[in-house]
Amino acid sequence: MPQFFSQLSIIQSNIFPEPFSDAPEVEATFNDDNDDDVLPMPVFLAEAIAARISAAAQHDNLTPRPGLIVRMDSQVHGNAQPLAVLLTEPIKSKCWRGYLCAHETDYASAADLVLELCDAPCDPLVAMVQCWNPAQCDPHEAQAALGELAPQRLVAVHDLAAEYCAGESLDIAPKPGSLVQRVTHSGQLVLTGTPFGSDNDLRYQYQAIYRNAAAMRLSAAQLVITPAMSSWLERMGDGLRAAAQQWHLQLEPVLQPIRAGAVLEPVTQWQIGNCLNLQIIPIPSGDALQLHAVWQIVTPIVLELIVANGLVRQRYQLNAQCPIVNVFIGMKEQLTLRIYAVTEHLLFEAPFPK
């Protein structure tokens, strides 16, 4: 078992910290009498501070553009680790598509582009681009620019993302914690991690944490929810809660950031057991929803939508190669959501209200 520098429990708590407790304040005292006890700053910390200062000085232009890496702070917990997002293209007025970035290169997979000297200066928060983890954000809410990739490096990002989506196999032995230099289809020389190994590969759990981060922590421009849509979402939540109780699965609401002056809306994101994160996204037309389903566990699962006569309308297998699916349902449709193990054992079933 390889030794990882960053423990998964620490990564999880940094990104999704518990709220500050009401612990009493402790007054700090300092002894200035003896300077001989002062230890020198560790080299790695001095280098990280220098890199952050250099990146801040170089990247002071926050105008959204392809290649810019922006820092998105949490709107819920001020003590949460900021997220870094590489912007690739705009998709509407205040929303850009991109990829999450991270610093834990010891968890790099074959679809993580590890940054090199040609990408400097970059903030220490950014050491690799997660080409397997697409994200959307409103860069106008970014707090800082952390770095910027050249156009050729963006080509490499798109190459790795396309390679990952196609599920291409690589002639590289799985070796968690190791990096390899290789060439993409378009001829880009890249430094990446290695492919996944066994089901016990900790990188599966690492990726689940950051997929949750992309789904839960980032939000684009808020959509106005009509009373009819709000009622539909409420009834859908009631149905999911009843189904979870029936199937003995834990159902946890995923609380979203609440902007100042905003009206409290129904919960639109749910964690179903330990297998699926389901985000319910209202469509601007007001008569349909997008279901954004994110796979959470090591073992594959099957997601089905069943119509009223029992026929399968859509069926997807979620696994490491295909961890995310998006499906659309209309307000007048009578559908049932089913989740199976790959052995066809039914794990969960919830009818959606009309």
Short mmCIF file of C-alpha atoms in Angstrom, two decimals, residues 25 34 46 62 64 87 108-109 130 150-151 156 159 163 166 170 207 214 234 236 238 250 264-265 269 272 304 310 313:
data_model
loop_
_atom_site.label_atom_id
_atom_site.label_comp_id
_atom_site.label_asym_id
_atom_site.label_seq_id
_atom_site.Cartn_x
_atom_site.Cartn_y
_atom_site.Cartn_z
CA GLU A 25 -11.41 31.84 23.54
CA ASN A 34 14.77 34.22 24.73
CA ALA A 46 9.16 29.27 2.74
CA LEU A 62 -9.43 38.66 -12.86
CA PRO A 64 -12.57 35.71 -17.14
CA LEU A 87 -11.73 28.27 -16.83
CA ALA A 108 -2.91 12.00 -9.33
CA SER A 109 -4.52 9.62 -11.82
CA GLN A 130 -8.44 17.32 -12.59
CA ALA A 150 -0.93 28.81 -21.94
CA PRO A 151 -3.09 27.81 -24.95
CA ALA A 156 -3.29 19.08 -23.20
CA ASP A 159 -6.74 15.85 -24.68
CA GLU A 163 -9.12 10.41 -23.28
CA ALA A 166 -13.61 7.78 -24.04
CA LEU A 170 -3.23 2.98 -21.31
CA GLN A 207 -12.01 11.60 -6.59
CA ALA A 214 -17.54 20.46 -7.71
CA GLU A 234 -40.98 19.96 -2.15
CA MET A 236 -39.98 15.35 -4.79
CA ASP A 238 -40.93 14.19 0.41
CA GLN A 250 -29.62 7.36 4.75
CA LEU A 264 -35.02 30.09 1.28
CA GLU A 265 -35.78 27.52 -1.44
CA GLN A 269 -29.38 18.28 -3.73
CA ILE A 272 -28.56 8.91 -1.26
CA GLU A 304 -32.77 3.64 -14.31
CA GLY A 310 -42.99 -0.22 -16.29
CA ARG A 313 -36.89 4.97 -20.44
#
